[in-house]
Amino acid sequence: MSMIKTENIHKYFGKNHVLNGIDLEIFPSEVMCVVGPSGSGKSTLLRCLNHLERISSGKIYIDGVLVDHRENDKDVLKTDPKKVAQMCAELGMVFQRFNLFPHKTALENVMIGPVTVKKAPKAKAEEKARALLEKVGIVEKADEYPSRLSGGQQQRVAIARALAMEPKIMLFDEPTSALDPELVGEVLEVMKQLAHGGMTMMVVTHEMGFAREVGTRLIFMDEGKIVEQGTPREVFENPQQERTKDFFRSIL
């Protein structure tokens, strides 16, 4: 069974048709990399999957459960908000900007979800948070505030924070785009480790080397549509669509 499935999803912002009939499925342990020009709808797609944005029409399934069905910006499916929140909690999200709480330490940022949402005991949440900070290679910065961390360190804290909620799927929205070039590698290395550990991932990225090396499937989007998809090798080395060929010629 697919972890995420969408059927003909559309998203409008006013008259701007940002997503135009997206059908996709993400399967367990898959690393789906999504590439394409700016404004092609990549980030909006991620935000719709975890309900940060509502789709205008179409269906979204998580773990085989229909969590969203809308037509013409109106709900067709009346779902229990608590159930939807529970299903969406299975999707961890890492943003371009780190979105850490500036008045909390790295450790406190990782603890806050389990404590406030899952009502985990603080001692247990702290133990788990330290283990996750160690996993992303930054446990020595546990007591530092975000302002005292580099961009790469902040993004690793953000990854640990998402993992603290024990998601089944991790969504990454251009997680290295706000980083200085020399800091990109440390974040990509953490993501590689997650992928090698079997984490199901959907990654919007400009890092073509990561997509080629780690991705199990590559999707190319343009103008709100999936133009082409396949294994990274297939799409990089033998793209079938002219728009895909033009895109790779301009960046590779």
PDB file of C-alpha atoms in Angstrom:
ATOM      1  CA  MET A   1       0.000   0.000   0.000  1.00  0.00           C
ATOM      2  CA  SER A   2       1.205   3.497  -0.786  1.00  0.00           C
ATOM      3  CA  MET A   3       2.096   5.828   2.094  1.00  0.00           C
ATOM      4  CA  ILE A   4       0.729   8.853   0.235  1.00  0.00           C
ATOM      5  CA  LYS A   5      -1.560   8.911  -2.776  1.00  0.00           C
ATOM      6  CA  THR A   6      -3.074  11.872  -4.581  1.00  0.00           C
ATOM      7  CA  GLU A   7      -5.769  11.841  -7.215  1.00  0.00           C
ATOM      8  CA  ASN A   8      -6.177  14.770  -9.599  1.00  0.00           C
ATOM      9  CA  ILE A   9      -5.356  17.465  -7.058  1.00  0.00           C
ATOM     10  CA  HIS A  10      -5.644  21.094  -8.073  1.00  0.00           C
ATOM     11  CA  LYS A  11      -4.720  24.223  -6.176  1.00  0.00           C
ATOM     12  CA  TYR A  12      -5.633  27.787  -7.046  1.00  0.00           C
ATOM     13  CA  PHE A  13      -4.423  30.979  -5.450  1.00  0.00           C
ATOM     14  CA  GLY A  14      -7.015  33.343  -6.861  1.00  0.00           C
ATOM     15  CA  LYS A  15      -6.789  32.833 -10.628  1.00  0.00           C
ATOM     16  CA  ASN A  16      -3.301  31.346 -10.389  1.00  0.00           C
ATOM     17  CA  HIS A  17      -3.539  27.611 -11.127  1.00  0.00           C
ATOM     18  CA  VAL A  18      -0.585  26.367  -9.055  1.00  0.00           C
ATOM     19  CA  LEU A  19      -1.276  22.609  -9.081  1.00  0.00           C
ATOM     20  CA  ASN A  20      -2.929  21.209 -12.177  1.00  0.00           C
ATOM     21  CA  GLY A  21      -4.104  17.619 -11.803  1.00  0.00           C
ATOM     22  CA  ILE A  22      -1.393  15.933  -9.722  1.00  0.00           C
ATOM     23  CA  ASP A  23      -1.545  12.143  -9.478  1.00  0.00           C
ATOM     24  CA  LEU A  24       1.209  10.445  -7.521  1.00  0.00           C
ATOM     25  CA  GLU A  25       1.946   7.646  -5.080  1.00  0.00           C
ATOM     26  CA  ILE A  26       4.776   7.329  -2.571  1.00  0.00           C
ATOM     27  CA  PHE A  27       5.627   3.846  -1.337  1.00  0.00           C
ATOM     28  CA  PRO A  28       7.365   2.692   1.863  1.00  0.00           C
ATOM     29  CA  SER A  29      11.131   3.415   1.990  1.00  0.00           C
ATOM     30  CA  GLU A  30      10.959   5.362  -1.276  1.00  0.00           C
ATOM     31  CA  VAL A  31      13.008   8.543  -1.653  1.00  0.00           C
ATOM     32  CA  MET A  32      11.063  10.656  -4.126  1.00  0.00           C
ATOM     33  CA  CYS A  33      12.962  13.734  -5.307  1.00  0.00           C
ATOM     34  CA  VAL A  34      10.971  16.547  -6.915  1.00  0.00           C
ATOM     35  CA  VAL A  35      12.784  19.001  -9.190  1.00  0.00           C
ATOM     36  CA  GLY A  36      11.723  21.774 -11.503  1.00  0.00           C
ATOM     37  CA  PRO A  37      11.928  25.524 -12.052  1.00  0.00           C
ATOM     38  CA  SER A  38      10.850  28.048  -9.446  1.00  0.00           C
ATOM     39  CA  GLY A  39       7.096  28.534  -9.428  1.00  0.00           C
ATOM     40  CA  SER A  40       6.338  25.053 -10.764  1.00  0.00           C
ATOM     41  CA  GLY A  41       4.267  24.101  -7.693  1.00  0.00           C
ATOM     42  CA  LYS A  42       6.781  21.865  -5.905  1.00  0.00           C
ATOM     43  CA  SER A  43       6.590  23.500  -2.469  1.00  0.00           C
ATOM     44  CA  THR A  44       2.821  23.994  -2.730  1.00  0.00           C
ATOM     45  CA  LEU A  45       2.454  20.270  -3.343  1.00  0.00           C
ATOM     46  CA  LEU A  46       4.257  19.467  -0.090  1.00  0.00           C
ATOM     47  CA  ARG A  47       2.234  22.021   1.841  1.00  0.00           C
ATOM     48  CA  CYS A  48      -1.011  20.543   0.509  1.00  0.00           C
ATOM     49  CA  LEU A  49       0.020  17.032   1.521  1.00  0.00           C
ATOM     50  CA  ASN A  50       0.318  17.999   5.183  1.00  0.00           C
ATOM     51  CA  HIS A  51      -2.621  20.434   5.202  1.00  0.00           C
ATOM     52  CA  LEU A  52      -0.612  23.635   5.560  1.00  0.00           C
ATOM     53  CA  GLU A  53      -2.573  24.540   2.428  1.00  0.00           C
ATOM     54  CA  ARG A  54      -5.941  23.090   1.462  1.00  0.00           C
ATOM     55  CA  ILE A  55      -6.336  21.708  -2.025  1.00  0.00           C
ATOM     56  CA  SER A  56      -8.975  23.261  -4.258  1.00  0.00           C
ATOM     57  CA  SER A  57     -10.080  19.881  -5.601  1.00  0.00           C
ATOM     58  CA  GLY A  58      -9.002  16.256  -5.665  1.00  0.00           C
ATOM     59  CA  LYS A  59      -8.235  13.559  -3.115  1.00  0.00           C
ATOM     60  CA  ILE A  60      -5.352  12.890  -0.717  1.00  0.00           C
ATOM     61  CA  TYR A  61      -4.820   9.538   0.986  1.00  0.00           C
ATOM     62  CA  ILE A  62      -2.353   8.860   3.819  1.00  0.00           C
ATOM     63  CA  ASP A  63      -1.688   5.216   4.657  1.00  0.00           C
ATOM     64  CA  GLY A  64      -4.701   4.264   2.561  1.00  0.00           C
ATOM     65  CA  VAL A  65      -7.045   6.587   4.476  1.00  0.00           C
ATOM     66  CA  LEU A  66      -8.816   9.351   2.558  1.00  0.00           C
ATOM     67  CA  VAL A  67      -7.958  12.481   4.558  1.00  0.00           C
ATOM     68  CA  ASP A  68      -9.007  15.160   2.080  1.00  0.00           C
ATOM     69  CA  HIS A  69     -11.573  15.273  -0.729  1.00  0.00           C
ATOM     70  CA  ARG A  70     -12.583  18.651  -2.112  1.00  0.00           C
ATOM     71  CA  GLU A  71     -14.229  20.000  -5.234  1.00  0.00           C
ATOM     72  CA  ASN A  72     -14.435  23.688  -6.175  1.00  0.00           C
ATOM     73  CA  ASP A  73     -12.851  24.705  -2.844  1.00  0.00           C
ATOM     74  CA  LYS A  74     -15.553  22.917  -0.868  1.00  0.00           C
ATOM     75  CA  ASP A  75     -15.266  19.808   1.281  1.00  0.00           C
ATOM     76  CA  VAL A  76     -16.831  16.659  -0.159  1.00  0.00           C
ATOM     77  CA  LEU A  77     -15.499  14.500   2.644  1.00  0.00           C
ATOM     78  CA  LYS A  78     -16.479  15.519   6.156  1.00  0.00           C
ATOM     79  CA  THR A  79     -13.673  14.209   8.321  1.00  0.00           C
ATOM     80  CA  ASP A  80     -13.036  14.409  12.022  1.00  0.00           C
ATOM     81  CA  PRO A  81     -10.434  17.183  12.457  1.00  0.00           C
ATOM     82  CA  LYS A  82      -8.733  15.144  15.182  1.00  0.00           C
ATOM     83  CA  LYS A  83      -8.418  12.190  12.813  1.00  0.00           C
ATOM     84  CA  VAL A  84      -6.962  14.378  10.068  1.00  0.00           C
ATOM     85  CA  ALA A  85      -4.507  15.918  12.537  1.00  0.00           C
ATOM     86  CA  GLN A  86      -3.513  12.442  13.674  1.00  0.00           C
ATOM     87  CA  MET A  87      -2.881  11.285  10.106  1.00  0.00           C
ATOM     88  CA  CYS A  88      -0.989  14.456   9.176  1.00  0.00           C
ATOM     89  CA  ALA A  89       1.215  13.984  12.248  1.00  0.00           C
ATOM     90  CA  GLU A  90       2.635  10.992  10.395  1.00  0.00           C
ATOM     91  CA  LEU A  91       4.248  13.489   7.987  1.00  0.00           C
ATOM     92  CA  GLY A  92       7.336  15.249   9.300  1.00  0.00           C
ATOM     93  CA  MET A  93       8.146  18.547   7.582  1.00  0.00           C
ATOM     94  CA  VAL A  94      11.478  20.337   7.174  1.00  0.00           C
ATOM     95  CA  PHE A  95      11.291  23.807   5.625  1.00  0.00           C
ATOM     96  CA  GLN A  96      13.658  26.035   3.669  1.00  0.00           C
ATOM     97  CA  ARG A  97      13.882  28.299   6.685  1.00  0.00           C
ATOM     98  CA  PHE A  98      14.498  26.477   9.898  1.00  0.00           C
ATOM     99  CA  ASN A  99      11.524  27.865  11.859  1.00  0.00           C
ATOM    100  CA  LEU A 100      13.129  27.117  15.222  1.00  0.00           C
ATOM    101  CA  PHE A 101      11.837  28.831  18.351  1.00  0.00           C
ATOM    102  CA  PRO A 102      14.525  31.464  19.018  1.00  0.00           C
ATOM    103  CA  HIS A 103      13.879  31.576  22.781  1.00  0.00           C
ATOM    104  CA  LYS A 104      14.370  27.817  23.203  1.00  0.00           C
ATOM    105  CA  THR A 105      17.572  25.801  23.104  1.00  0.00           C
ATOM    106  CA  ALA A 106      18.246  23.158  20.486  1.00  0.00           C
ATOM    107  CA  LEU A 107      17.215  20.505  23.006  1.00  0.00           C
ATOM    108  CA  GLU A 108      13.998  22.336  23.914  1.00  0.00           C
ATOM    109  CA  ASN A 109      13.129  22.795  20.233  1.00  0.00           C
ATOM    110  CA  VAL A 110      13.321  19.036  19.707  1.00  0.00           C
ATOM    111  CA  MET A 111      11.381  18.253  22.898  1.00  0.00           C
ATOM    112  CA  ILE A 112       8.482  20.644  22.350  1.00  0.00           C
ATOM    113  CA  GLY A 113       6.443  18.484  19.947  1.00  0.00           C
ATOM    114  CA  PRO A 114       6.398  15.283  21.993  1.00  0.00           C
ATOM    115  CA  VAL A 115       5.728  17.207  25.218  1.00  0.00           C
ATOM    116  CA  THR A 116       2.970  19.516  23.963  1.00  0.00           C
ATOM    117  CA  VAL A 117       1.304  17.336  21.316  1.00  0.00           C
ATOM    118  CA  LYS A 118       1.905  13.782  22.495  1.00  0.00           C
ATOM    119  CA  LYS A 119       1.961  14.673  26.214  1.00  0.00           C
ATOM    120  CA  ALA A 120       5.211  12.744  26.672  1.00  0.00           C
ATOM    121  CA  PRO A 121       6.877  13.011  30.111  1.00  0.00           C
ATOM    122  CA  LYS A 122       9.607  15.640  30.002  1.00  0.00           C
ATOM    123  CA  ALA A 123      12.321  13.254  31.182  1.00  0.00           C
ATOM    124  CA  LYS A 124      11.484  10.756  28.435  1.00  0.00           C
ATOM    125  CA  ALA A 125      11.201  13.523  25.817  1.00  0.00           C
ATOM    126  CA  GLU A 126      14.592  14.915  26.843  1.00  0.00           C
ATOM    127  CA  GLU A 127      16.242  11.509  26.599  1.00  0.00           C
ATOM    128  CA  LYS A 128      14.810  10.993  23.148  1.00  0.00           C
ATOM    129  CA  ALA A 129      15.710  14.531  22.035  1.00  0.00           C
ATOM    130  CA  ARG A 130      19.342  14.063  23.037  1.00  0.00           C
ATOM    131  CA  ALA A 131      19.441  10.782  21.120  1.00  0.00           C
ATOM    132  CA  LEU A 132      18.064  12.504  18.025  1.00  0.00           C
ATOM    133  CA  LEU A 133      20.527  15.384  18.301  1.00  0.00           C
ATOM    134  CA  GLU A 134      23.265  12.774  18.466  1.00  0.00           C
ATOM    135  CA  LYS A 135      21.797  11.072  15.409  1.00  0.00           C
ATOM    136  CA  VAL A 136      22.063  14.290  13.393  1.00  0.00           C
ATOM    137  CA  GLY A 137      25.554  14.939  14.748  1.00  0.00           C
ATOM    138  CA  ILE A 138      24.887  17.954  16.927  1.00  0.00           C
ATOM    139  CA  VAL A 139      24.347  16.721  20.490  1.00  0.00           C
ATOM    140  CA  GLU A 140      27.160  18.957  21.763  1.00  0.00           C
ATOM    141  CA  LYS A 141      25.005  21.981  20.834  1.00  0.00           C
ATOM    142  CA  ALA A 142      21.976  20.808  22.848  1.00  0.00           C
ATOM    143  CA  ASP A 143      22.036  23.787  25.206  1.00  0.00           C
ATOM    144  CA  GLU A 144      22.723  26.440  22.577  1.00  0.00           C
ATOM    145  CA  TYR A 145      20.071  28.840  21.278  1.00  0.00           C
ATOM    146  CA  PRO A 146      19.439  29.039  17.509  1.00  0.00           C
ATOM    147  CA  SER A 147      21.160  32.424  17.233  1.00  0.00           C
ATOM    148  CA  ARG A 148      24.425  30.742  18.251  1.00  0.00           C
ATOM    149  CA  LEU A 149      24.146  27.977  15.642  1.00  0.00           C
ATOM    150  CA  SER A 150      25.180  28.002  12.004  1.00  0.00           C
ATOM    151  CA  GLY A 151      22.538  27.545   9.343  1.00  0.00           C
ATOM    152  CA  GLY A 152      23.544  23.939   8.822  1.00  0.00           C
ATOM    153  CA  GLN A 153      23.356  23.263  12.551  1.00  0.00           C
ATOM    154  CA  GLN A 154      19.927  24.902  12.759  1.00  0.00           C
ATOM    155  CA  GLN A 155      18.653  22.777   9.892  1.00  0.00           C
ATOM    156  CA  ARG A 156      19.923  19.625  11.588  1.00  0.00           C
ATOM    157  CA  VAL A 157      18.045  20.648  14.737  1.00  0.00           C
ATOM    158  CA  ALA A 158      14.950  21.129  12.556  1.00  0.00           C
ATOM    159  CA  ILE A 159      15.355  17.599  11.174  1.00  0.00           C
ATOM    160  CA  ALA A 160      15.712  16.202  14.708  1.00  0.00           C
ATOM    161  CA  ARG A 161      12.595  18.129  15.746  1.00  0.00           C
ATOM    162  CA  ALA A 162      10.591  16.576  12.899  1.00  0.00           C
ATOM    163  CA  LEU A 163      11.905  13.098  13.739  1.00  0.00           C
ATOM    164  CA  ALA A 164      10.892  13.535  17.387  1.00  0.00           C
ATOM    165  CA  MET A 165       7.265  13.162  16.352  1.00  0.00           C
ATOM    166  CA  GLU A 166       8.055   9.693  14.948  1.00  0.00           C
ATOM    167  CA  PRO A 167       6.737  10.393  11.442  1.00  0.00           C
ATOM    168  CA  LYS A 168       6.287   7.653   8.908  1.00  0.00           C
ATOM    169  CA  ILE A 169       7.185  10.023   6.073  1.00  0.00           C
ATOM    170  CA  MET A 170       9.562  12.995   5.949  1.00  0.00           C
ATOM    171  CA  LEU A 171       8.823  15.921   3.641  1.00  0.00           C
ATOM    172  CA  PHE A 172      11.749  18.206   2.822  1.00  0.00           C
ATOM    173  CA  ASP A 173      11.078  21.567   1.160  1.00  0.00           C
ATOM    174  CA  GLU A 174      14.403  22.660  -0.359  1.00  0.00           C
ATOM    175  CA  PRO A 175      16.159  22.109   2.978  1.00  0.00           C
ATOM    176  CA  THR A 176      19.533  23.398   1.775  1.00  0.00           C
ATOM    177  CA  SER A 177      18.437  26.441  -0.238  1.00  0.00           C
ATOM    178  CA  ALA A 178      18.959  28.901   2.647  1.00  0.00           C
ATOM    179  CA  LEU A 179      22.411  27.568   3.534  1.00  0.00           C
ATOM    180  CA  ASP A 180      25.855  28.813   2.615  1.00  0.00           C
ATOM    181  CA  PRO A 181      27.422  26.394   0.106  1.00  0.00           C
ATOM    182  CA  GLU A 182      29.961  24.999   2.580  1.00  0.00           C
ATOM    183  CA  LEU A 183      27.151  23.997   4.976  1.00  0.00           C
ATOM    184  CA  VAL A 184      25.022  22.107   2.453  1.00  0.00           C
ATOM    185  CA  GLY A 185      26.972  18.866   2.737  1.00  0.00           C
ATOM    186  CA  GLU A 186      26.367  18.354   6.450  1.00  0.00           C
ATOM    187  CA  VAL A 187      22.592  18.533   6.005  1.00  0.00           C
ATOM    188  CA  LEU A 188      22.592  16.289   2.931  1.00  0.00           C
ATOM    189  CA  GLU A 189      24.657  13.736   4.860  1.00  0.00           C
ATOM    190  CA  VAL A 190      21.968  13.525   7.562  1.00  0.00           C
ATOM    191  CA  MET A 191      19.313  13.070   4.882  1.00  0.00           C
ATOM    192  CA  LYS A 192      21.375  10.316   3.242  1.00  0.00           C
ATOM    193  CA  GLN A 193      21.584   8.510   6.585  1.00  0.00           C
ATOM    194  CA  LEU A 194      17.794   8.712   6.971  1.00  0.00           C
ATOM    195  CA  ALA A 195      17.307   7.340   3.465  1.00  0.00           C
ATOM    196  CA  HIS A 196      19.741   4.476   4.060  1.00  0.00           C
ATOM    197  CA  GLY A 197      17.833   3.705   7.272  1.00  0.00           C
ATOM    198  CA  GLY A 198      14.643   3.138   5.269  1.00  0.00           C
ATOM    199  CA  MET A 199      12.818   6.410   5.972  1.00  0.00           C
ATOM    200  CA  THR A 200      10.176   7.226   3.361  1.00  0.00           C
ATOM    201  CA  MET A 201      11.035  10.679   2.023  1.00  0.00           C
ATOM    202  CA  MET A 202       9.730  13.248  -0.427  1.00  0.00           C
ATOM    203  CA  VAL A 203      12.366  15.872  -1.158  1.00  0.00           C
ATOM    204  CA  VAL A 204      11.899  19.082  -3.131  1.00  0.00           C
ATOM    205  CA  THR A 205      15.454  19.967  -4.030  1.00  0.00           C
ATOM    206  CA  HIS A 206      17.860  21.792  -6.305  1.00  0.00           C
ATOM    207  CA  GLU A 207      20.647  19.406  -5.277  1.00  0.00           C
ATOM    208  CA  MET A 208      20.862  17.266  -8.392  1.00  0.00           C
ATOM    209  CA  GLY A 209      23.761  15.217  -7.031  1.00  0.00           C
ATOM    210  CA  PHE A 210      21.649  14.186  -4.045  1.00  0.00           C
ATOM    211  CA  ALA A 211      18.692  13.354  -6.293  1.00  0.00           C
ATOM    212  CA  ARG A 212      20.885  11.233  -8.549  1.00  0.00           C
ATOM    213  CA  GLU A 213      22.695   9.422  -5.710  1.00  0.00           C
ATOM    214  CA  VAL A 214      19.966   8.944  -3.092  1.00  0.00           C
ATOM    215  CA  GLY A 215      16.647   9.234  -4.906  1.00  0.00           C
ATOM    216  CA  THR A 216      14.751   6.131  -5.907  1.00  0.00           C
ATOM    217  CA  ARG A 217      12.347   8.123  -8.088  1.00  0.00           C
ATOM    218  CA  LEU A 218      12.681  11.529  -9.725  1.00  0.00           C
ATOM    219  CA  ILE A 219       9.738  13.758 -10.607  1.00  0.00           C
ATOM    220  CA  PHE A 220      10.109  16.808 -12.841  1.00  0.00           C
ATOM    221  CA  MET A 221       7.385  19.444 -12.412  1.00  0.00           C
ATOM    222  CA  ASP A 222       6.583  22.494 -14.500  1.00  0.00           C
ATOM    223  CA  GLU A 223       3.574  24.817 -14.497  1.00  0.00           C
ATOM    224  CA  GLY A 224       1.814  22.808 -11.811  1.00  0.00           C
ATOM    225  CA  LYS A 225       2.064  19.480 -13.626  1.00  0.00           C
ATOM    226  CA  ILE A 226       4.192  16.356 -13.384  1.00  0.00           C
ATOM    227  CA  VAL A 227       5.887  16.489 -16.766  1.00  0.00           C
ATOM    228  CA  GLU A 228       8.070  13.416 -16.392  1.00  0.00           C
ATOM    229  CA  GLN A 229       9.044  10.822 -13.812  1.00  0.00           C
ATOM    230  CA  GLY A 230      11.174   7.724 -13.499  1.00  0.00           C
ATOM    231  CA  THR A 231      14.330   6.556 -11.807  1.00  0.00           C
ATOM    232  CA  PRO A 232      16.932   9.334 -11.455  1.00  0.00           C
ATOM    233  CA  ARG A 233      19.119   7.577 -13.994  1.00  0.00           C
ATOM    234  CA  GLU A 234      16.281   7.370 -16.522  1.00  0.00           C
ATOM    235  CA  VAL A 235      15.256  11.000 -16.164  1.00  0.00           C
ATOM    236  CA  PHE A 236      18.774  12.472 -15.989  1.00  0.00           C
ATOM    237  CA  GLU A 237      20.313  10.396 -18.764  1.00  0.00           C
ATOM    238  CA  ASN A 238      17.389   9.893 -21.116  1.00  0.00           C
ATOM    239  CA  PRO A 239      14.608  12.465 -20.551  1.00  0.00           C
ATOM    240  CA  GLN A 240      11.649  11.952 -22.866  1.00  0.00           C
ATOM    241  CA  GLN A 241      10.010  15.380 -22.759  1.00  0.00           C
ATOM    242  CA  GLU A 242      11.460  18.481 -24.406  1.00  0.00           C
ATOM    243  CA  ARG A 243      10.682  20.606 -21.355  1.00  0.00           C
ATOM    244  CA  THR A 244      12.694  18.224 -19.180  1.00  0.00           C
ATOM    245  CA  LYS A 245      15.586  18.297 -21.637  1.00  0.00           C
ATOM    246  CA  ASP A 246      15.559  22.104 -21.679  1.00  0.00           C
ATOM    247  CA  PHE A 247      15.579  22.260 -17.876  1.00  0.00           C
ATOM    248  CA  PHE A 248      18.534  19.923 -17.483  1.00  0.00           C
ATOM    249  CA  ARG A 249      20.449  21.661 -20.266  1.00  0.00           C
ATOM    250  CA  SER A 250      20.104  24.935 -18.365  1.00  0.00           C
ATOM    251  CA  ILE A 251      21.350  23.636 -15.006  1.00  0.00           C
ATOM    252  CA  LEU A 252      23.725  20.727 -15.690  1.00  0.00           C
TER     253      LEU A 252
END
